[in-house]
Amino acid sequence: MHVSSIVWKIKRFFNIGSERKLKKAIKLINILAQEVIRQRRKLGFSNHKDLLSRFMQGDIANETYLRDIVISFLLAGRDTVASASTSLFWLLAENPRVAERIREEANEVLGLNQELTSCEQLRDLHYLQACVYESMRLYPPIQFDSKFCLEDDFLPDGTFVKKGTRVTYHPYAMGRMEELWGVDCLEFKPERWINKDGVFSQENPYKYPVFQAGVRVCLGKEMALVELKSMALSFLRRFNVELVHPSHHIPRFSPGLTASLRGGLPVFVREIKCTT
């Protein structure tokens, strides 16, 4: 048994140090989640179409189950989408030609100054989808992840993995591997996702594990993509984004489960004058 696993168990038993802080943090998160559920019950959920209301409409009365759903939304959904949005706007500010191409595609698909009205229209915005994927190739919201082996197994290259072994993979590093993405792997190039017919072309999820792969693929993948694309599209058609510290600014990330820019992303936001 590792020494670290003994230490945290001792701390938990005596309720001291980091384990005491963790216990308080978990209690606070649970209170927040329970308040979200309480407010939804108070306002009524039968006529609402948000995900929590849908779960509550399904005769799920288990408060612990509903609490876990809320916490999953907060931790797995909100922070990762916020991280992906920040990186996307940094790259778009650095590459204004890409932002302009997104606007041109939107005018072609939706019509000049016309609003997005359906998911079908969103699916037809292939270049926008390519930009989102390319942004997350370079700056994935979860930069590394781990799995634990339930039984003795072998990796595809024949490497033996003992039961209980922690296996970590690094989407951030994988997105910068020349053998996977070519000599231009460090360039922000949405066109690499567009095939000869001008349609978005998905890569092998094991090459691009931002949403994981196989039976463990991210359950919120489609929802996250809809959020990212609809938000980015709505914003870019109304505003230009310029970096406060252009060109020489290199993103630096704070330690944590979700990648977040240290100090945030200072930008100038300028309204685009509408044309008829």
mmCIF file of C-alpha atoms in Angstrom:
data_model
loop_
_atom_site.group_PDB
_atom_site.id
_atom_site.type_symbol
_atom_site.label_atom_id
_atom_site.label_comp_id
_atom_site.label_asym_id
_atom_site.label_seq_id
_atom_site.Cartn_x
_atom_site.Cartn_y
_atom_site.Cartn_z
ATOM 1 C CA MET A 1 0.000 0.000 0.000
ATOM 2 C CA HIS A 2 1.304 3.482 -0.908
ATOM 3 C CA VAL A 3 2.162 5.868 1.933
ATOM 4 C CA SER A 4 -0.101 8.554 0.433
ATOM 5 C CA SER A 5 -3.136 6.265 0.661
ATOM 6 C CA ILE A 6 -2.405 5.682 4.362
ATOM 7 C CA VAL A 7 -1.959 9.381 5.115
ATOM 8 C CA TRP A 8 -5.310 10.512 3.694
ATOM 9 C CA LYS A 9 -7.128 7.708 5.515
ATOM 10 C CA ILE A 10 -5.584 8.824 8.809
ATOM 11 C CA LYS A 11 -6.557 12.423 8.086
ATOM 12 C CA ARG A 12 -10.104 11.353 7.263
ATOM 13 C CA PHE A 13 -10.399 9.234 10.416
ATOM 14 C CA PHE A 14 -9.315 12.131 12.652
ATOM 15 C CA ASN A 15 -11.039 14.761 10.465
ATOM 16 C CA ILE A 16 -7.941 16.939 10.105
ATOM 17 C CA GLY A 17 -5.967 18.778 7.427
ATOM 18 C CA SER A 18 -6.920 18.455 3.774
ATOM 19 C CA GLU A 19 -9.582 15.812 4.499
ATOM 20 C CA ARG A 20 -11.375 18.210 6.819
ATOM 21 C CA LYS A 21 -11.308 20.894 4.111
ATOM 22 C CA LEU A 22 -12.574 18.380 1.555
ATOM 23 C CA LYS A 23 -15.442 17.376 3.850
ATOM 24 C CA LYS A 24 -16.501 21.029 4.218
ATOM 25 C CA ALA A 25 -16.232 21.611 0.454
ATOM 26 C CA ILE A 26 -18.387 18.558 -0.324
ATOM 27 C CA LYS A 27 -20.981 19.699 2.206
ATOM 28 C CA LEU A 28 -21.124 23.136 0.551
ATOM 29 C CA ILE A 29 -21.518 21.629 -2.930
ATOM 30 C CA ASN A 30 -24.309 19.359 -1.674
ATOM 31 C CA ILE A 31 -26.125 22.334 -0.147
ATOM 32 C CA LEU A 32 -25.876 24.195 -3.469
ATOM 33 C CA ALA A 33 -27.199 21.192 -5.421
ATOM 34 C CA GLN A 34 -30.080 20.666 -2.999
ATOM 35 C CA GLU A 35 -31.006 24.345 -3.290
ATOM 36 C CA VAL A 36 -31.152 24.029 -7.094
ATOM 37 C CA ILE A 37 -33.537 21.066 -6.716
ATOM 38 C CA ARG A 38 -35.628 22.897 -4.104
ATOM 39 C CA GLN A 39 -36.000 25.938 -6.343
ATOM 40 C CA ARG A 40 -37.002 23.782 -9.303
ATOM 41 C CA ARG A 41 -39.679 22.053 -7.181
ATOM 42 C CA LYS A 42 -40.897 25.446 -5.947
ATOM 43 C CA LEU A 43 -41.179 26.899 -9.451
ATOM 44 C CA GLY A 44 -42.621 23.682 -10.868
ATOM 45 C CA PHE A 45 -41.017 21.349 -13.343
ATOM 46 C CA SER A 46 -43.877 19.706 -15.238
ATOM 47 C CA ASN A 47 -43.869 22.317 -18.001
ATOM 48 C CA HIS A 48 -40.123 22.907 -18.159
ATOM 49 C CA LYS A 49 -37.816 21.230 -20.669
ATOM 50 C CA ASP A 50 -34.434 21.658 -18.971
ATOM 51 C CA LEU A 51 -32.548 18.438 -18.161
ATOM 52 C CA LEU A 52 -33.150 18.518 -14.412
ATOM 53 C CA SER A 53 -36.910 18.963 -14.936
ATOM 54 C CA ARG A 54 -36.922 16.041 -17.352
ATOM 55 C CA PHE A 55 -35.306 13.811 -14.751
ATOM 56 C CA MET A 56 -37.779 14.988 -12.103
ATOM 57 C CA GLN A 57 -40.689 14.340 -14.464
ATOM 58 C CA GLY A 58 -39.522 10.739 -14.717
ATOM 59 C CA ASP A 59 -40.806 9.952 -11.206
ATOM 60 C CA ILE A 60 -37.311 10.088 -9.734
ATOM 61 C CA ALA A 61 -37.871 10.938 -6.077
ATOM 62 C CA ASN A 62 -34.416 9.945 -4.842
ATOM 63 C CA GLU A 63 -32.885 13.219 -3.651
ATOM 64 C CA THR A 64 -29.368 11.783 -3.661
ATOM 65 C CA TYR A 65 -29.735 10.750 -7.299
ATOM 66 C CA LEU A 66 -31.032 14.194 -8.297
ATOM 67 C CA ARG A 67 -28.243 15.840 -6.306
ATOM 68 C CA ASP A 68 -25.630 13.798 -8.167
ATOM 69 C CA ILE A 69 -27.172 14.839 -11.495
ATOM 70 C CA VAL A 70 -26.954 18.534 -10.563
ATOM 71 C CA ILE A 71 -23.332 18.173 -9.436
ATOM 72 C CA SER A 72 -22.508 16.375 -12.689
ATOM 73 C CA PHE A 73 -23.982 19.288 -14.662
ATOM 74 C CA LEU A 74 -21.947 21.793 -12.650
ATOM 75 C CA LEU A 75 -18.616 19.971 -12.714
ATOM 76 C CA ALA A 76 -18.717 18.121 -16.043
ATOM 77 C CA GLY A 77 -20.717 20.640 -18.044
ATOM 78 C CA ARG A 78 -20.335 24.219 -16.921
ATOM 79 C CA ASP A 79 -16.578 24.399 -16.282
ATOM 80 C CA THR A 80 -15.572 22.457 -19.389
ATOM 81 C CA VAL A 81 -17.784 24.524 -21.708
ATOM 82 C CA ALA A 82 -16.436 27.723 -20.127
ATOM 83 C CA SER A 83 -12.867 26.498 -20.642
ATOM 84 C CA ALA A 84 -13.517 25.537 -24.266
ATOM 85 C CA SER A 85 -15.211 28.901 -24.927
ATOM 86 C CA THR A 86 -12.265 30.871 -23.539
ATOM 87 C CA SER A 87 -9.734 28.990 -25.675
ATOM 88 C CA LEU A 88 -11.934 29.311 -28.763
ATOM 89 C CA PHE A 89 -12.246 33.085 -28.441
ATOM 90 C CA TRP A 90 -8.518 33.445 -27.812
ATOM 91 C CA LEU A 91 -7.791 31.585 -31.053
ATOM 92 C CA LEU A 92 -10.438 33.517 -32.987
ATOM 93 C CA ALA A 93 -9.019 36.818 -31.752
ATOM 94 C CA GLU A 94 -5.584 35.666 -32.928
ATOM 95 C CA ASN A 95 -7.028 34.516 -36.266
ATOM 96 C CA PRO A 96 -9.608 37.114 -37.426
ATOM 97 C CA ARG A 97 -9.845 35.498 -40.899
ATOM 98 C CA VAL A 98 -11.370 32.416 -39.237
ATOM 99 C CA ALA A 99 -13.922 34.517 -37.350
ATOM 100 C CA GLU A 100 -14.855 36.237 -40.621
ATOM 101 C CA ARG A 101 -15.276 32.878 -42.388
ATOM 102 C CA ILE A 102 -17.666 31.780 -39.604
ATOM 103 C CA ARG A 103 -19.766 34.897 -40.252
ATOM 104 C CA GLU A 104 -19.749 34.281 -43.996
ATOM 105 C CA GLU A 105 -20.893 30.677 -43.524
ATOM 106 C CA ALA A 106 -23.663 31.819 -41.183
ATOM 107 C CA ASN A 107 -24.926 34.309 -43.777
ATOM 108 C CA GLU A 108 -24.875 31.584 -46.432
ATOM 109 C CA VAL A 109 -26.783 29.041 -44.307
ATOM 110 C CA LEU A 110 -29.071 31.269 -42.231
ATOM 111 C CA GLY A 111 -29.358 34.342 -44.404
ATOM 112 C CA LEU A 112 -27.993 37.847 -43.861
ATOM 113 C CA ASN A 113 -28.901 39.133 -40.370
ATOM 114 C CA GLN A 114 -31.173 36.111 -39.815
ATOM 115 C CA GLU A 115 -31.190 34.293 -36.475
ATOM 116 C CA LEU A 116 -30.487 30.628 -35.851
ATOM 117 C CA THR A 117 -33.849 28.851 -35.569
ATOM 118 C CA SER A 118 -33.139 25.105 -35.485
ATOM 119 C CA CYS A 119 -30.598 22.406 -34.671
ATOM 120 C CA GLU A 120 -30.701 21.395 -38.346
ATOM 121 C CA GLN A 121 -29.285 24.789 -39.297
ATOM 122 C CA LEU A 122 -26.588 24.411 -36.636
ATOM 123 C CA ARG A 123 -25.580 21.042 -38.113
ATOM 124 C CA ASP A 124 -25.178 22.675 -41.528
ATOM 125 C CA LEU A 125 -22.537 25.063 -40.184
ATOM 126 C CA HIS A 126 -19.617 22.766 -40.981
ATOM 127 C CA TYR A 127 -16.866 25.366 -40.724
ATOM 128 C CA LEU A 128 -18.096 26.459 -37.280
ATOM 129 C CA GLN A 129 -18.010 22.832 -36.143
ATOM 130 C CA ALA A 130 -14.481 22.492 -37.523
ATOM 131 C CA CYS A 131 -13.374 25.580 -35.575
ATOM 132 C CA VAL A 132 -14.738 24.212 -32.316
ATOM 133 C CA TYR A 133 -13.039 20.844 -32.828
ATOM 134 C CA GLU A 134 -9.760 22.432 -33.881
ATOM 135 C CA SER A 135 -9.793 24.710 -30.846
ATOM 136 C CA MET A 136 -10.281 21.747 -28.507
ATOM 137 C CA ARG A 137 -7.554 19.794 -30.309
ATOM 138 C CA LEU A 138 -5.051 22.455 -29.246
ATOM 139 C CA TYR A 139 -6.685 23.375 -25.939
ATOM 140 C CA PRO A 140 -8.868 20.516 -24.615
ATOM 141 C CA PRO A 141 -10.917 21.454 -21.532
ATOM 142 C CA ILE A 142 -9.642 18.311 -19.773
ATOM 143 C CA GLN A 143 -5.941 18.205 -20.578
ATOM 144 C CA PHE A 144 -5.307 14.739 -19.141
ATOM 145 C CA ASP A 145 -7.481 11.938 -17.815
ATOM 146 C CA SER A 146 -7.045 8.576 -16.131
ATOM 147 C CA LYS A 147 -8.690 5.168 -16.031
ATOM 148 C CA PHE A 148 -8.171 2.280 -13.644
ATOM 149 C CA CYS A 149 -7.855 -1.268 -14.925
ATOM 150 C CA LEU A 150 -10.545 -3.553 -13.462
ATOM 151 C CA GLU A 151 -8.834 -6.770 -14.554
ATOM 152 C CA ASP A 152 -5.440 -7.799 -15.918
ATOM 153 C CA ASP A 153 -5.325 -6.684 -19.548
ATOM 154 C CA PHE A 154 -3.077 -5.857 -22.492
ATOM 155 C CA LEU A 155 -2.781 -2.604 -24.443
ATOM 156 C CA PRO A 156 -2.969 -2.858 -28.262
ATOM 157 C CA ASP A 157 0.848 -2.798 -28.499
ATOM 158 C CA GLY A 158 1.083 -5.824 -26.181
ATOM 159 C CA THR A 159 1.946 -3.954 -22.978
ATOM 160 C CA PHE A 160 0.657 -5.815 -19.935
ATOM 161 C CA VAL A 161 -1.541 -3.775 -17.563
ATOM 162 C CA LYS A 162 -2.033 -5.233 -14.101
ATOM 163 C CA LYS A 163 -5.398 -5.065 -12.350
ATOM 164 C CA GLY A 164 -5.746 -1.813 -10.404
ATOM 165 C CA THR A 165 -3.188 0.044 -12.528
ATOM 166 C CA ARG A 166 -3.905 3.679 -13.241
ATOM 167 C CA VAL A 167 -3.531 4.485 -16.951
ATOM 168 C CA THR A 168 -3.311 8.181 -17.879
ATOM 169 C CA TYR A 169 -3.641 9.681 -21.344
ATOM 170 C CA HIS A 170 -2.965 13.294 -22.329
ATOM 171 C CA PRO A 171 -5.282 14.875 -24.955
ATOM 172 C CA TYR A 172 -3.326 18.159 -24.749
ATOM 173 C CA ALA A 173 -0.092 16.438 -25.765
ATOM 174 C CA MET A 174 -1.800 14.150 -28.292
ATOM 175 C CA GLY A 175 -3.222 17.191 -30.108
ATOM 176 C CA ARG A 176 0.338 18.407 -30.674
ATOM 177 C CA MET A 177 1.880 15.182 -31.941
ATOM 178 C CA GLU A 178 3.293 15.530 -35.442
ATOM 179 C CA GLU A 179 2.858 11.805 -36.147
ATOM 180 C CA LEU A 180 -0.888 12.198 -35.529
ATOM 181 C CA TRP A 181 -1.633 15.614 -37.033
ATOM 182 C CA GLY A 182 1.216 16.348 -39.437
ATOM 183 C CA VAL A 183 3.910 18.995 -39.605
ATOM 184 C CA ASP A 184 1.345 21.775 -39.084
ATOM 185 C CA CYS A 185 0.118 20.242 -35.812
ATOM 186 C CA LEU A 186 0.802 23.457 -33.842
ATOM 187 C CA GLU A 187 -1.237 25.613 -36.229
ATOM 188 C CA PHE A 188 -4.871 26.548 -35.666
ATOM 189 C CA LYS A 189 -6.247 25.210 -38.933
ATOM 190 C CA PRO A 190 -10.006 24.417 -39.008
ATOM 191 C CA GLU A 191 -9.678 23.372 -42.661
ATOM 192 C CA ARG A 192 -8.067 20.088 -41.570
ATOM 193 C CA TRP A 193 -11.559 18.955 -40.467
ATOM 194 C CA ILE A 194 -13.274 19.802 -43.785
ATOM 195 C CA ASN A 195 -13.335 17.203 -46.567
ATOM 196 C CA LYS A 196 -13.215 17.890 -50.320
ATOM 197 C CA ASP A 197 -17.003 18.321 -50.384
ATOM 198 C CA GLY A 198 -16.839 21.108 -47.807
ATOM 199 C CA VAL A 199 -18.367 18.926 -45.088
ATOM 200 C CA PHE A 200 -17.063 18.445 -41.557
ATOM 201 C CA SER A 201 -15.254 15.108 -41.243
ATOM 202 C CA GLN A 202 -14.928 13.464 -37.831
ATOM 203 C CA GLU A 203 -11.579 11.968 -36.772
ATOM 204 C CA ASN A 204 -11.086 8.671 -34.952
ATOM 205 C CA PRO A 205 -12.002 9.349 -31.281
ATOM 206 C CA TYR A 206 -8.900 7.432 -30.170
ATOM 207 C CA LYS A 207 -6.828 9.950 -32.101
ATOM 208 C CA TYR A 208 -8.932 12.817 -30.768
ATOM 209 C CA PRO A 209 -9.989 11.718 -27.248
ATOM 210 C CA VAL A 210 -11.363 15.092 -26.113
ATOM 211 C CA PHE A 211 -14.768 13.458 -25.576
ATOM 212 C CA GLN A 212 -13.182 10.105 -24.670
ATOM 213 C CA ALA A 213 -13.992 7.049 -26.787
ATOM 214 C CA GLY A 214 -15.655 3.652 -26.905
ATOM 215 C CA VAL A 215 -18.176 2.789 -24.183
ATOM 216 C CA ARG A 216 -16.882 5.692 -22.063
ATOM 217 C CA VAL A 217 -17.691 8.458 -24.558
ATOM 218 C CA CYS A 218 -18.838 11.708 -22.908
ATOM 219 C CA LEU A 219 -22.621 11.673 -22.338
ATOM 220 C CA GLY A 220 -22.803 15.454 -22.593
ATOM 221 C CA LYS A 221 -20.878 15.690 -25.861
ATOM 222 C CA GLU A 222 -23.744 16.785 -28.109
ATOM 223 C CA MET A 223 -25.155 19.202 -25.561
ATOM 224 C CA ALA A 224 -21.729 20.784 -25.055
ATOM 225 C CA LEU A 225 -21.247 21.195 -28.815
ATOM 226 C CA VAL A 226 -24.662 22.828 -29.202
ATOM 227 C CA GLU A 227 -23.864 25.238 -26.358
ATOM 228 C CA LEU A 228 -20.438 26.108 -27.739
ATOM 229 C CA LYS A 229 -21.534 26.589 -31.341
ATOM 230 C CA SER A 230 -24.747 28.503 -30.666
ATOM 231 C CA MET A 231 -23.018 30.824 -28.178
ATOM 232 C CA ALA A 232 -20.005 31.450 -30.426
ATOM 233 C CA LEU A 233 -22.207 32.055 -33.477
ATOM 234 C CA SER A 234 -24.522 34.473 -31.692
ATOM 235 C CA PHE A 235 -21.586 36.418 -30.270
ATOM 236 C CA LEU A 236 -19.447 36.566 -33.417
ATOM 237 C CA ARG A 237 -22.305 37.864 -35.574
ATOM 238 C CA ARG A 238 -22.695 40.828 -33.236
ATOM 239 C CA PHE A 239 -19.198 41.573 -31.964
ATOM 240 C CA ASN A 240 -15.512 41.614 -32.805
ATOM 241 C CA VAL A 241 -13.114 40.360 -30.146
ATOM 242 C CA GLU A 242 -9.611 41.786 -29.783
ATOM 243 C CA LEU A 243 -6.993 40.727 -27.251
ATOM 244 C CA VAL A 244 -5.835 43.337 -24.750
ATOM 245 C CA HIS A 245 -2.372 41.754 -24.976
ATOM 246 C CA PRO A 246 -2.123 40.563 -28.606
ATOM 247 C CA SER A 247 0.454 38.418 -30.386
ATOM 248 C CA HIS A 248 2.919 37.931 -27.553
ATOM 249 C CA HIS A 249 0.303 36.600 -25.145
ATOM 250 C CA ILE A 250 0.765 32.851 -24.605
ATOM 251 C CA PRO A 251 -2.007 31.091 -22.637
ATOM 252 C CA ARG A 252 -0.920 29.866 -19.225
ATOM 253 C CA PHE A 253 -3.159 27.496 -17.353
ATOM 254 C CA SER A 254 -3.952 27.228 -13.649
ATOM 255 C CA PRO A 255 -3.628 23.795 -11.990
ATOM 256 C CA GLY A 256 -6.913 21.928 -11.805
ATOM 257 C CA LEU A 257 -9.149 19.262 -13.274
ATOM 258 C CA THR A 258 -10.468 21.660 -15.925
ATOM 259 C CA ALA A 259 -8.096 23.834 -17.945
ATOM 260 C CA SER A 260 -8.598 27.493 -17.040
ATOM 261 C CA LEU A 261 -6.509 30.448 -18.168
ATOM 262 C CA ARG A 262 -4.498 31.997 -15.374
ATOM 263 C CA GLY A 263 -5.756 35.541 -14.951
ATOM 264 C CA GLY A 264 -8.589 35.026 -17.421
ATOM 265 C CA LEU A 265 -8.643 36.404 -20.969
ATOM 266 C CA PRO A 266 -8.676 40.228 -21.131
ATOM 267 C CA VAL A 267 -10.310 41.349 -24.398
ATOM 268 C CA PHE A 268 -11.866 44.350 -26.097
ATOM 269 C CA VAL A 269 -15.378 43.668 -27.388
ATOM 270 C CA ARG A 270 -16.589 45.935 -30.198
ATOM 271 C CA GLU A 271 -20.061 45.866 -31.684
ATOM 272 C CA ILE A 272 -20.371 45.154 -35.400
ATOM 273 C CA LYS A 273 -22.612 47.649 -37.154
ATOM 274 C CA CYS A 274 -25.487 45.887 -38.879
ATOM 275 C CA THR A 275 -25.771 46.116 -42.662
ATOM 276 C CA THR A 276 -28.866 45.614 -44.732
#
